[in-house]
Short mmCIF file of C-alpha atoms in Angstrom, two decimals:
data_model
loop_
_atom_site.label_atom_id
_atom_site.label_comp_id
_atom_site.label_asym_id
_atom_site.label_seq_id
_atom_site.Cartn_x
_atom_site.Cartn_y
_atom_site.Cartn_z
CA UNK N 1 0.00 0.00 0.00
CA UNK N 2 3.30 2.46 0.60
CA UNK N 3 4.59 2.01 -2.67
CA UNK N 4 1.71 3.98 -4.56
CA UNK N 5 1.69 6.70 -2.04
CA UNK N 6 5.55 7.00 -2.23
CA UNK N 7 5.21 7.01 -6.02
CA UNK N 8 2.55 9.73 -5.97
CA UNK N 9 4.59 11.91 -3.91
CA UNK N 10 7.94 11.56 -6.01
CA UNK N 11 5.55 12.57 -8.76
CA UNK N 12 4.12 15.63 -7.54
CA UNK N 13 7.06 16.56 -6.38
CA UNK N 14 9.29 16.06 -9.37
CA UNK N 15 6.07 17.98 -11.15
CA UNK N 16 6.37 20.98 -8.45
CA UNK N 17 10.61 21.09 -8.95
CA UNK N 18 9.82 21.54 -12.40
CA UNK N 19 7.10 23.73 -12.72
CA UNK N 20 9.21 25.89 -10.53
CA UNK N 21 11.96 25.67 -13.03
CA UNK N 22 9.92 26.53 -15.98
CA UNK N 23 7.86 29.47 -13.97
CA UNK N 24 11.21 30.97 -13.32
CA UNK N 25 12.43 30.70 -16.74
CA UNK N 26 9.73 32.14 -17.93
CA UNK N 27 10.21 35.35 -16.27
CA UNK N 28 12.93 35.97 -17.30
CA UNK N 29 13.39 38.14 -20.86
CA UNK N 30 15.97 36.63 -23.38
CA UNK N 31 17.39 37.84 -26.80
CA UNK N 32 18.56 35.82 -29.63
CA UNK N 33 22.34 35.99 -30.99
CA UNK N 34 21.89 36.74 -34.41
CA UNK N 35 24.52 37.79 -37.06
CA UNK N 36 23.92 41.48 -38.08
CA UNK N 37 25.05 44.91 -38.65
CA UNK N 38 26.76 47.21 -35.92
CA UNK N 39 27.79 51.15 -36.59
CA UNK N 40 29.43 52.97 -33.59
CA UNK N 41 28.38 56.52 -34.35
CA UNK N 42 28.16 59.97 -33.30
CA UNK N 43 24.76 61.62 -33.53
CA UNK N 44 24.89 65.13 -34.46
CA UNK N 45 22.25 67.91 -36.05
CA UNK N 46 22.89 69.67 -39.36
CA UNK N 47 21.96 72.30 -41.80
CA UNK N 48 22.25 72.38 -45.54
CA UNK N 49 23.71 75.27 -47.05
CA UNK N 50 24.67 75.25 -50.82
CA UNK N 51 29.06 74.83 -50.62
CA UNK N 52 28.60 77.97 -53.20
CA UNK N 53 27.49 80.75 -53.70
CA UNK N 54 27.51 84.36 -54.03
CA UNK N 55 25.52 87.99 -53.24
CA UNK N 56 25.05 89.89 -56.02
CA UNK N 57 24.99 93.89 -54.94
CA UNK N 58 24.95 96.92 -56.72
CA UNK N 59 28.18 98.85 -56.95
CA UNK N 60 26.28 102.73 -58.32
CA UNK N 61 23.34 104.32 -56.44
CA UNK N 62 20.05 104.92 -57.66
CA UNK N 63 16.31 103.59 -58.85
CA UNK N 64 16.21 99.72 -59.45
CA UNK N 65 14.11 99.58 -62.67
CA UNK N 66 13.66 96.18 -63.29
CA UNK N 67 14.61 92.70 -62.27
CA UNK N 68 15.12 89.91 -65.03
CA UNK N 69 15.37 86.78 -62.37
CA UNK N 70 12.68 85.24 -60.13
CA UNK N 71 13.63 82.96 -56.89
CA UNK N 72 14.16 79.61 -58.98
CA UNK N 73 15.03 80.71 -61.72
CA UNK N 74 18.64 78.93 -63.33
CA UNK N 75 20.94 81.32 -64.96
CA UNK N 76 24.32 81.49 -66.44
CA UNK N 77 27.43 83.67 -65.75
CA UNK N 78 27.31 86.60 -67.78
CA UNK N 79 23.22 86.82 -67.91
CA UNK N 80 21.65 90.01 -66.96
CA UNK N 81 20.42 90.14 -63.83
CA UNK N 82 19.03 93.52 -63.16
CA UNK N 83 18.88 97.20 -64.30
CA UNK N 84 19.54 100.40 -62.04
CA UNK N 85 18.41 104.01 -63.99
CA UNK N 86 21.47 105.44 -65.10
CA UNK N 87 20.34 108.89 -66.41
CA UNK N 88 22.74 110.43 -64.41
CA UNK N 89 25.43 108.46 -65.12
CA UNK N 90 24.47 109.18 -68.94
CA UNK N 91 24.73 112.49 -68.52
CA UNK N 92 28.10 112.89 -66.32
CA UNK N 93 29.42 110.35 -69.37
CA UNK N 94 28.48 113.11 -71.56
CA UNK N 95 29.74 115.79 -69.96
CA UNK N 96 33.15 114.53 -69.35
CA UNK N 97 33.47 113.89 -73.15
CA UNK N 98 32.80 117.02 -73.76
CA UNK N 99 35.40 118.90 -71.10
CA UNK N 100 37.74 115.98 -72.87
CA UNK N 101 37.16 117.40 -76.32
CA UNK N 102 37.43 120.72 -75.09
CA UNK N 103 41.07 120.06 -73.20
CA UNK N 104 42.55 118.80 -76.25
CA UNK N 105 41.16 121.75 -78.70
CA UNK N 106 43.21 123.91 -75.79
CA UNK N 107 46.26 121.37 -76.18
CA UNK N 108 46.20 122.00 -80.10
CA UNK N 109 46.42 125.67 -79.73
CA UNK N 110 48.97 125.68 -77.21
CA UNK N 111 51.50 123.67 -79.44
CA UNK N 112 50.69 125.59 -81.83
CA UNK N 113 51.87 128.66 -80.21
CA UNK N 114 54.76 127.10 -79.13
CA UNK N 115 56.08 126.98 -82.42
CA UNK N 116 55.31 130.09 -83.62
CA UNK N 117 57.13 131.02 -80.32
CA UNK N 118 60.03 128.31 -81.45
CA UNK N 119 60.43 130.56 -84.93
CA UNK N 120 60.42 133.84 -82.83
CA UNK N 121 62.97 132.94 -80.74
CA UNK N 122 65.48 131.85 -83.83
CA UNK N 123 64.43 135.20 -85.68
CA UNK N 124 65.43 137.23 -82.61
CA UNK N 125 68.95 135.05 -82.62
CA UNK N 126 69.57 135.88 -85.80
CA UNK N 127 69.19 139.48 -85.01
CA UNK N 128 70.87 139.34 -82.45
CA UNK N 129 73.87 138.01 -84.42
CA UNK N 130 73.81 140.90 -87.12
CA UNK N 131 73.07 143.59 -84.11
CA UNK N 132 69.93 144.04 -85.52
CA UNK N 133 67.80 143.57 -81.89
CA UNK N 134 68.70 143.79 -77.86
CA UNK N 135 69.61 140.76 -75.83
CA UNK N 136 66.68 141.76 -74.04
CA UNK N 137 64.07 141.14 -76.96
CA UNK N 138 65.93 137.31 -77.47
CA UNK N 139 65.42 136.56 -73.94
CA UNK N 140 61.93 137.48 -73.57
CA UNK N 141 61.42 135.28 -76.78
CA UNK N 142 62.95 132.44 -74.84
CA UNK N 143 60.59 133.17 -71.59
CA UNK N 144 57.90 132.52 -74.12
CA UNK N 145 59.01 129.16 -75.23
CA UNK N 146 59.73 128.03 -72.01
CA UNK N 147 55.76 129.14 -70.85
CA UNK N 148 54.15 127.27 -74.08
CA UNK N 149 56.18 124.19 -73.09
CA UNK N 150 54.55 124.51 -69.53
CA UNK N 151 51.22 125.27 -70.59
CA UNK N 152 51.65 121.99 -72.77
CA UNK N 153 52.50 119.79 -70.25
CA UNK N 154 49.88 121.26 -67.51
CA UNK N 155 47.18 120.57 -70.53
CA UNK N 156 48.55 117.12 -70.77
CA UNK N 157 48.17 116.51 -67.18
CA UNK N 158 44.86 117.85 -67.08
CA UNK N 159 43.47 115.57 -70.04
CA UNK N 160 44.79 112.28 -68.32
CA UNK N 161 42.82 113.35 -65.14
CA UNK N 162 40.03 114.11 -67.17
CA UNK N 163 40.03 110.87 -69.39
CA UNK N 164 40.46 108.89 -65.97
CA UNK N 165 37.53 110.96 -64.71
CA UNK N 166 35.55 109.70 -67.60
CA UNK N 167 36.22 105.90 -67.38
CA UNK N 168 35.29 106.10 -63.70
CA UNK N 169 31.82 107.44 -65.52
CA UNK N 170 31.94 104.57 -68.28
CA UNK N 171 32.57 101.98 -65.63
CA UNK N 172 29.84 103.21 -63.13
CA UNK N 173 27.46 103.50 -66.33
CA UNK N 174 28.22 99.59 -67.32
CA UNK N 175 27.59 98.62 -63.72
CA UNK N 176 23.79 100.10 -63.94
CA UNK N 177 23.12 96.76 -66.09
CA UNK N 178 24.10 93.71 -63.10
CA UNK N 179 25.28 90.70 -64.37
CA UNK N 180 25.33 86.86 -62.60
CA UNK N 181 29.18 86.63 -61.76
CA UNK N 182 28.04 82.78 -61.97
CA UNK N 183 26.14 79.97 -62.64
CA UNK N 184 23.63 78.93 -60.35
CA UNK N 185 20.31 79.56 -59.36
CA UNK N 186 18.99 82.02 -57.46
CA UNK N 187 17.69 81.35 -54.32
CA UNK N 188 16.72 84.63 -52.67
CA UNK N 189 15.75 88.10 -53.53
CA UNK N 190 16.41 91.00 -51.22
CA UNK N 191 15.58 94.25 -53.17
CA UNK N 192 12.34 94.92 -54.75
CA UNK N 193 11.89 96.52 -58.31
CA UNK N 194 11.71 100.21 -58.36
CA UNK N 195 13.36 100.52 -54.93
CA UNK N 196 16.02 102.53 -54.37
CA UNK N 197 19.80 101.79 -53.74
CA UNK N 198 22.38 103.66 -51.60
CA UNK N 199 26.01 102.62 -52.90
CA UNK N 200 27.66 105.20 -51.26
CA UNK N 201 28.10 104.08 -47.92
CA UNK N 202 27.59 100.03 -48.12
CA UNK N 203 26.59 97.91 -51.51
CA UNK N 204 23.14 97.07 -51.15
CA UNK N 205 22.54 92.91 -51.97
CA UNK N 206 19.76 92.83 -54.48
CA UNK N 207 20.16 88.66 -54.41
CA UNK N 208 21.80 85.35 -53.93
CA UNK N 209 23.38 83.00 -56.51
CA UNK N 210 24.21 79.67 -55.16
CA UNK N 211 25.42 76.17 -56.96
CA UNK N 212 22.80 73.68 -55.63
CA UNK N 213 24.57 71.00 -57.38
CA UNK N 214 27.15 70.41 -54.73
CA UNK N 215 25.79 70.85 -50.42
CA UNK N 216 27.40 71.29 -47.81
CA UNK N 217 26.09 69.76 -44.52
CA UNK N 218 27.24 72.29 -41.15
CA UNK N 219 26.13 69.73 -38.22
CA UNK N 220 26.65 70.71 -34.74
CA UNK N 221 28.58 68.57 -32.43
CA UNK N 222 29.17 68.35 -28.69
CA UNK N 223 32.48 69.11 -26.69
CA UNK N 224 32.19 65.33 -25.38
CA UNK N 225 32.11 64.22 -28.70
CA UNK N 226 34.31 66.28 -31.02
CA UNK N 227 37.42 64.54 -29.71
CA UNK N 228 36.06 61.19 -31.82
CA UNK N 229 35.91 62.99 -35.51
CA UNK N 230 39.01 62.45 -37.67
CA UNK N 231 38.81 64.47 -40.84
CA UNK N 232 38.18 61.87 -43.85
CA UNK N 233 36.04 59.48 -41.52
CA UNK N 234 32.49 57.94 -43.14
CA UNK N 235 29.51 59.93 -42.57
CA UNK N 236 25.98 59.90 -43.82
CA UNK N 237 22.85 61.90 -42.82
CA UNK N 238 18.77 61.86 -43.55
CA UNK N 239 16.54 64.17 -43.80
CA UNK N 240 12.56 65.16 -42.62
CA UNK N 241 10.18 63.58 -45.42
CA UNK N 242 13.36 61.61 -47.51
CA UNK N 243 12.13 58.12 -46.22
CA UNK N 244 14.96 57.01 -44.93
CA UNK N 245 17.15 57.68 -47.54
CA UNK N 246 20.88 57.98 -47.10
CA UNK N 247 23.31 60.45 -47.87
CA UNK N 248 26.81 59.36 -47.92
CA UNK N 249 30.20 61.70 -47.46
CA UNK N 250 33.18 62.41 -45.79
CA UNK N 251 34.12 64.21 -42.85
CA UNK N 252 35.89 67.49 -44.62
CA UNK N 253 36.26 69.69 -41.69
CA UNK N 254 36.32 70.97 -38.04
CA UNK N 255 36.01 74.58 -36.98
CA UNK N 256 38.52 74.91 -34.55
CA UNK N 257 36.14 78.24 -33.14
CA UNK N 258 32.83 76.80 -30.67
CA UNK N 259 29.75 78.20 -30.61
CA UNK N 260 28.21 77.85 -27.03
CA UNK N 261 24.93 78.80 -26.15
CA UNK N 262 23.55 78.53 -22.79
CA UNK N 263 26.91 77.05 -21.80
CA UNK N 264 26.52 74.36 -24.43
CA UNK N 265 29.62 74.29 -26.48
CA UNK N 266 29.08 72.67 -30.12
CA UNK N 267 31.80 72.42 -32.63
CA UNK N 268 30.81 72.94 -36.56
CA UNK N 269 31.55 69.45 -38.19
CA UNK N 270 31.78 70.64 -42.13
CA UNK N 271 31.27 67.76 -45.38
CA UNK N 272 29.96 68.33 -49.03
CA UNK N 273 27.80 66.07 -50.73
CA UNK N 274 26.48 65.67 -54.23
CA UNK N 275 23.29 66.83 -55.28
CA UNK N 276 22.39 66.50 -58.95
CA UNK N 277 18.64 65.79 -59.34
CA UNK N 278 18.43 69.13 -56.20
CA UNK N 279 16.60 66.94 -53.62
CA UNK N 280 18.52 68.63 -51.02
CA UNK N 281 17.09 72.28 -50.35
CA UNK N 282 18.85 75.22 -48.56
CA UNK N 283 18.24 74.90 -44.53
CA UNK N 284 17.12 71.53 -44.54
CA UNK N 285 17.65 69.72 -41.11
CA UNK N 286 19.72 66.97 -40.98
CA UNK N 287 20.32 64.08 -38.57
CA UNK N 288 23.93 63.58 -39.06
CA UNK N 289 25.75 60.07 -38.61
CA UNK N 290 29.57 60.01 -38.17
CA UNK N 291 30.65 56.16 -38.46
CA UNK N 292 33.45 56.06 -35.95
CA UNK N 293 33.48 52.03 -36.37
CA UNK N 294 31.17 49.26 -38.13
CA UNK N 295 30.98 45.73 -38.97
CA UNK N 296 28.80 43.70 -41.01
CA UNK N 297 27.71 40.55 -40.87
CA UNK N 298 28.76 39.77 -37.22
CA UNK N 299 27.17 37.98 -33.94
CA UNK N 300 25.63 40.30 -31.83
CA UNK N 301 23.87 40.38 -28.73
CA UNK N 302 21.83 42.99 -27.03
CA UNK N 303 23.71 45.61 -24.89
CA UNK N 304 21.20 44.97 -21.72
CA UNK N 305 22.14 41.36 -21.79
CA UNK N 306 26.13 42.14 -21.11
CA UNK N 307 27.91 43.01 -18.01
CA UNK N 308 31.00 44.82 -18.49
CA UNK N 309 34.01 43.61 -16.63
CA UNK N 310 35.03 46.21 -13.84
CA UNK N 311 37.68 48.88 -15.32
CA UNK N 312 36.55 48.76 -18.80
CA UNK N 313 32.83 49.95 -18.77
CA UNK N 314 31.60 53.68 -18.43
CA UNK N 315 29.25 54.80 -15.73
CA UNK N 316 25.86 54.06 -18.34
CA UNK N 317 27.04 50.55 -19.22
CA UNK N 318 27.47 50.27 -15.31
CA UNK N 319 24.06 51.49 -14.98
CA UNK N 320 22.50 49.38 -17.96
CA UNK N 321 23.67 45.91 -16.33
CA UNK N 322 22.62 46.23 -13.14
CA UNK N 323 19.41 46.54 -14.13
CA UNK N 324 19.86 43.54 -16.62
CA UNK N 325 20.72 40.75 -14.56
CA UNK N 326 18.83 37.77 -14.36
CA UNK N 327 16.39 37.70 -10.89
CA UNK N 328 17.34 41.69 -10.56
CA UNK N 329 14.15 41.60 -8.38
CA UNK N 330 14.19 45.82 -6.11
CA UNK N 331 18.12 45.36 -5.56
CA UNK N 332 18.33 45.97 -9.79
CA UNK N 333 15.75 48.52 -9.70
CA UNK N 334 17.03 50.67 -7.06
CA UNK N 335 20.28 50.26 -9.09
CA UNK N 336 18.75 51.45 -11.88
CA UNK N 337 16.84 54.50 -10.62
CA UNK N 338 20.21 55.52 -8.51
CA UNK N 339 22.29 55.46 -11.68
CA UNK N 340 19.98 57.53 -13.63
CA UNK N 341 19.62 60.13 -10.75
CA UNK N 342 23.40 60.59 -10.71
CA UNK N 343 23.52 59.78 -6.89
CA UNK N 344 25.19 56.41 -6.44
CA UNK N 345 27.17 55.95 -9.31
CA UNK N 346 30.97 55.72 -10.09
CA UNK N 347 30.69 59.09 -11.19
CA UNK N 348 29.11 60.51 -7.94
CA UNK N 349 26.75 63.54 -7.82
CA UNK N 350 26.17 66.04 -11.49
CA UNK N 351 27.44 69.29 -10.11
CA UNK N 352 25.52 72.08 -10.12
CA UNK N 353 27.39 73.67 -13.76
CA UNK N 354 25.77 77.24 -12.76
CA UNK N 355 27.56 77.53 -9.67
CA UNK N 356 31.25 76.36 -11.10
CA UNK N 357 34.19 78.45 -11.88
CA UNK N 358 35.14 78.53 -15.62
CA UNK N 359 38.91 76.58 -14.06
CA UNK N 360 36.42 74.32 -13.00
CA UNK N 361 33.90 73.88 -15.81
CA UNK N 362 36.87 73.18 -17.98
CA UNK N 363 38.01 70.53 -15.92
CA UNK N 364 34.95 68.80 -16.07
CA UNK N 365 34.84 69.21 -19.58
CA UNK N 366 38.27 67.09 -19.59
CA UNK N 367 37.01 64.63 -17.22
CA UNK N 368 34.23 63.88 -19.21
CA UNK N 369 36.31 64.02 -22.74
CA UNK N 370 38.21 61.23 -21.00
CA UNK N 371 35.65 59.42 -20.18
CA UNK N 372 33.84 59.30 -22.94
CA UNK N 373 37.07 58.15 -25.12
CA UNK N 374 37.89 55.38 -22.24
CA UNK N 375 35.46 52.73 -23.70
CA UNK N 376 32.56 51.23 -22.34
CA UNK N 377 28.70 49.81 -22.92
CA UNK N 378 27.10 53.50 -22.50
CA UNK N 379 30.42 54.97 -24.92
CA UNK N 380 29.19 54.91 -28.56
CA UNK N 381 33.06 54.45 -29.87
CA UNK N 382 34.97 53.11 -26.80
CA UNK N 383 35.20 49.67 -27.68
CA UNK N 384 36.40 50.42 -31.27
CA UNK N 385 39.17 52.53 -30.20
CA UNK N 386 40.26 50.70 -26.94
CA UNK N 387 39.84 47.02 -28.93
CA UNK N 388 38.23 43.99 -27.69
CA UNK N 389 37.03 43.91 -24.13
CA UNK N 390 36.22 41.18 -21.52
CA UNK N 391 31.97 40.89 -20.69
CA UNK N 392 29.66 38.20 -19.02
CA UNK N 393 26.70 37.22 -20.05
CA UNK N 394 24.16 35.23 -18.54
CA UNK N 395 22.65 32.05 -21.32
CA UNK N 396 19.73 30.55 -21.19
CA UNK N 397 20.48 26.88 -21.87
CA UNK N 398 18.04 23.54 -21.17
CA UNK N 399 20.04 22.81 -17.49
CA UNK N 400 19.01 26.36 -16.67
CA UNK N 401 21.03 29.68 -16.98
CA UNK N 402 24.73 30.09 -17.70
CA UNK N 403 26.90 32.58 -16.85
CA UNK N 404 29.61 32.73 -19.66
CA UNK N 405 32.63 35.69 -20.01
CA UNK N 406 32.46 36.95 -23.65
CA UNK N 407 34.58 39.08 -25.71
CA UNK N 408 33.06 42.44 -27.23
CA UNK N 409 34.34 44.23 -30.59
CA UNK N 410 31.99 47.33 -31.74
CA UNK N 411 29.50 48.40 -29.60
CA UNK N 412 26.51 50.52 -29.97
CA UNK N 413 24.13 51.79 -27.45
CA UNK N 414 21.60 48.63 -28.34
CA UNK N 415 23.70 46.12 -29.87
CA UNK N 416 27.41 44.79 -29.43
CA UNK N 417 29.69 42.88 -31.60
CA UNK N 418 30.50 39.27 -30.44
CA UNK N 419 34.18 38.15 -30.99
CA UNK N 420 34.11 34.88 -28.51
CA UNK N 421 31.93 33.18 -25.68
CA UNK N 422 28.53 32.95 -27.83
CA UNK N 423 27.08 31.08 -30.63
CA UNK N 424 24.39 32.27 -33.30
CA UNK N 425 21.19 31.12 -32.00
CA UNK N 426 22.21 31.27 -28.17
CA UNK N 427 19.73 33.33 -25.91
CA UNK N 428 20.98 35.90 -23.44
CA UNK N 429 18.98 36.80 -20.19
CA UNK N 430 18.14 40.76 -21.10
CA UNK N 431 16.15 41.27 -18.03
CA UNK N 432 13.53 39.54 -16.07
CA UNK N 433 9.26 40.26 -16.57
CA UNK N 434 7.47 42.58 -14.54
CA UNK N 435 7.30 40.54 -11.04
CA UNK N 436 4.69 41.42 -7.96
CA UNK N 437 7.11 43.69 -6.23
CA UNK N 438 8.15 47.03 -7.15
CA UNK N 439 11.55 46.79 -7.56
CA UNK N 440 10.94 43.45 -10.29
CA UNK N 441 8.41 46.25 -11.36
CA UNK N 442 11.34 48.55 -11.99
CA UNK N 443 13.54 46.31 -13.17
CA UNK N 444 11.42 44.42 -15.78
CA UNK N 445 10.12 47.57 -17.50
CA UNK N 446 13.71 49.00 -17.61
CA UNK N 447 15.01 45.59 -18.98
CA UNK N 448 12.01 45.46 -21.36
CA UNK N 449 13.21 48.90 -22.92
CA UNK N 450 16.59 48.07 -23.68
CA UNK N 451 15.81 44.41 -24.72
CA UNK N 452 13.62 46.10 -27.35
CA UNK N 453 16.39 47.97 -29.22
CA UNK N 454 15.61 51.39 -27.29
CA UNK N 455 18.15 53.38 -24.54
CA UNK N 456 19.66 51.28 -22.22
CA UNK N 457 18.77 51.67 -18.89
CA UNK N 458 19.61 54.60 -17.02
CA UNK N 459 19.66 56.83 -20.05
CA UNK N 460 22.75 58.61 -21.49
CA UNK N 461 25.53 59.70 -19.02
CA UNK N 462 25.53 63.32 -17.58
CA UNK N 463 28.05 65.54 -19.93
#
């Protein structure tokens, strides 16, 4: 009569140990290794400007009469543009000719006289040799050479001046009629027709000529990240409404000068890119990608399902595993929440910037520079630059869960690049479900949102 009761009870209970077993595997949230692609970027905002383009102003005062362009419109160097009234210009053309003429006619006469006073002066020599006149008559014959010469040569003087006087008027009469100093197409107009222009002081812009066939792309990037750019890296961007199109470049430049605003400091991050069928428009927005590192085609594994090894990961990655370990239960959650607030971390407290001296502001800045470049889950570019780096992971096998020490290669915020430790098809414990207390509350819903490709948990560092 024992023997069915003892076989009833090693039942149930062998059905109880493993119902418990699968109840607490099933709470728990897993991820698949999976081959895939990995890009360690920096994020950055741009705006398109055209790379060039010109202002075209008026160089000669006056009424604008009429305007041969629209914005839109294409046109070619040399086209006219625009047409100031040049009345006045016309008529201080005119008059200069005429003072011109006049100057010469008075040249003419004067050399002229001069040698009539040339022959006067021999006569009187002669004279002077047969004692027929006074030395006095052959010098004042000579004072009269000598004044025709320098009549000449003030008349000579006096035309130049006059003939520069007059291209000055030629030149300011061609310069009523604007041309385009380029091809392009003109993208603004500033003046209207019939208003009128002041050259005297400043040249008024009447409108803008720019070559929309070539862009160039001015993104804004922050002091923490500017240290990562190298001039030539990969870089694409994508625009409001271009459905997730790509545009692909080269890092060109770095403006050495910041601009800071509201103590931000952003650096200008300049690149060109092609635009030949002019999708690309003048101010568009652009969310910028520099590709610091990438790799296709490799095993990867979800950030929240990796635990950095102490040393190597930054304060977020610190932050994003404690709230991803399997059974994380209010110990992970109150992990979690403390990271995020900036009270318990490795980094301590986020000073209060407001109340810091600039000696001190800039050291904080270099801090954090040095952080950011030192590697780590939460660092976008760390692992690339630092090389592979030691992890454990927690796998979710038949027997139960695993914890295995993996090797890392690129990492991104969501995803990491698997060198060693984990095979394709392999699931890693990500987090555990929402549980009955609040801190498996906490934890689940933070593991939940970076097993789903999101933030990991605890959000970016404080720069």
């Amino acid at each position: 009569m024992l023997t069915p009761v003892v076989l009833i009870g090693v039942a149930w209970g062998s059905w109880q140990w493993w119902q418990g077993k699968s109840d607490a595997q099933a709470s728990l949230l897993t991820a698949t290794v999976q081959r895939g692609d990995i890009e360690d970027v920096v994020t950055a905002t741009g705006l398109l400007q055209p790379r060039d383009y010109v202002d075209v102003g008026a160089q000669v005062s006056g009424q604008l009469t009429k305007i041969h362009v629209e914005v839109g419109s294409d046109v070619q160097s040399g086209q006219l543009l625009a047409e100031i009234g040049a009345e006045q210009s016309a008529a201080r053309v005119k008059a200069n000719r005429a003072s011109l003429r006049a100057q010469r006619a008075t040249l003419a006469q004067r050399q002229v006289e001069l040698v009539k006073a040339e022959r006067d002066l021999r006569r009187q020599k002669n004279l002077l040799a047969d004692e027929a006149t006074t030395a006095e008559a052959v010098q004042n014959a000579e004072t009269t050479v000598l004044s025709t010469r320098a009549q000449i040569q003030a008349l000579e003087a006096q035309i130049e001046q006059a003939d520069a006087s007059m291209q000055v008027e030629e030149a300011n009469l061609k310069y009523a009629k604007i041309y385009a100093p380029m091809s392009g197409t003109v993208v603004s107009i500033s003046a209207r027709q019939g208003q009128t222009l002041n050259a005297n002081q400043s040249a008024p812009t009447i409108l803008r000529i720019a070559d929309l066939s070539v862009m160039t792309v001015q993104a804004q990037v922050s002091e923490a990240d500017v240290s990562r750019l190298r001039v030539g890296m990969p870089v694409y961007f994508t625009t409001l409404g271009s459905g997730g199109q790509r545009w692909q470049s080269t890092l060109k430049k770095v403006e050495p000068t910041p601009t800071v605003t509201n103590n931000v400091v952003l650096y200008n991050a300049l690149f060109d890119v092609p635009n030949p069928q002019r999708r690309l428009m003048t101010q568009m927005t652009a969310q910028v990608f520099f590709v610091v590192a990438q790799a296709r085609g490799v095993l990867t594994a979800p950030m929240a399902g990796l635990t950095m090894q102490r040393g190597q990961a930054g304060a977020t990655g610190q932050r994003s595993n404690n709230g991803a370990t399997a059974g994380g239960g209010a110990g992970a959650g109150s992990s979690v929440a403390q990271g995020g607030a900036g009270g318990g971390g490795p980094q301590g407290p986020r000073p209060d910037w407001q109340n810091l001296s600039a000696e001190e502001r800039e050291r904080l800045r270099a801090e954090r520079r040095a952080n950011a470049n030192g590697g780590g889950v939460g660092n976008v570019g760390g692992g690339a630059a630092a090389g592979p780096r030691r992890a454990t992971a927690k796998v979710l096998t038949a027997d139960g869960v695993q914890e295995r020490e993996v090797q890392v290669g690129v990492s991104s915020r969501v995803l990491a690049e698997i060198l060693s430790g984990l095979e394709e098809g392999e699931r890693v414990v990500t987090g555990q479900r929402q549980g009955n207390t609040t801190g498996g509350s906490s934890a689940g819903a933070g593991q939940r949102a970076g097993a789903s490709g999101g933030m990991p948990p605890g959000g970016m560092p404080p720069r």
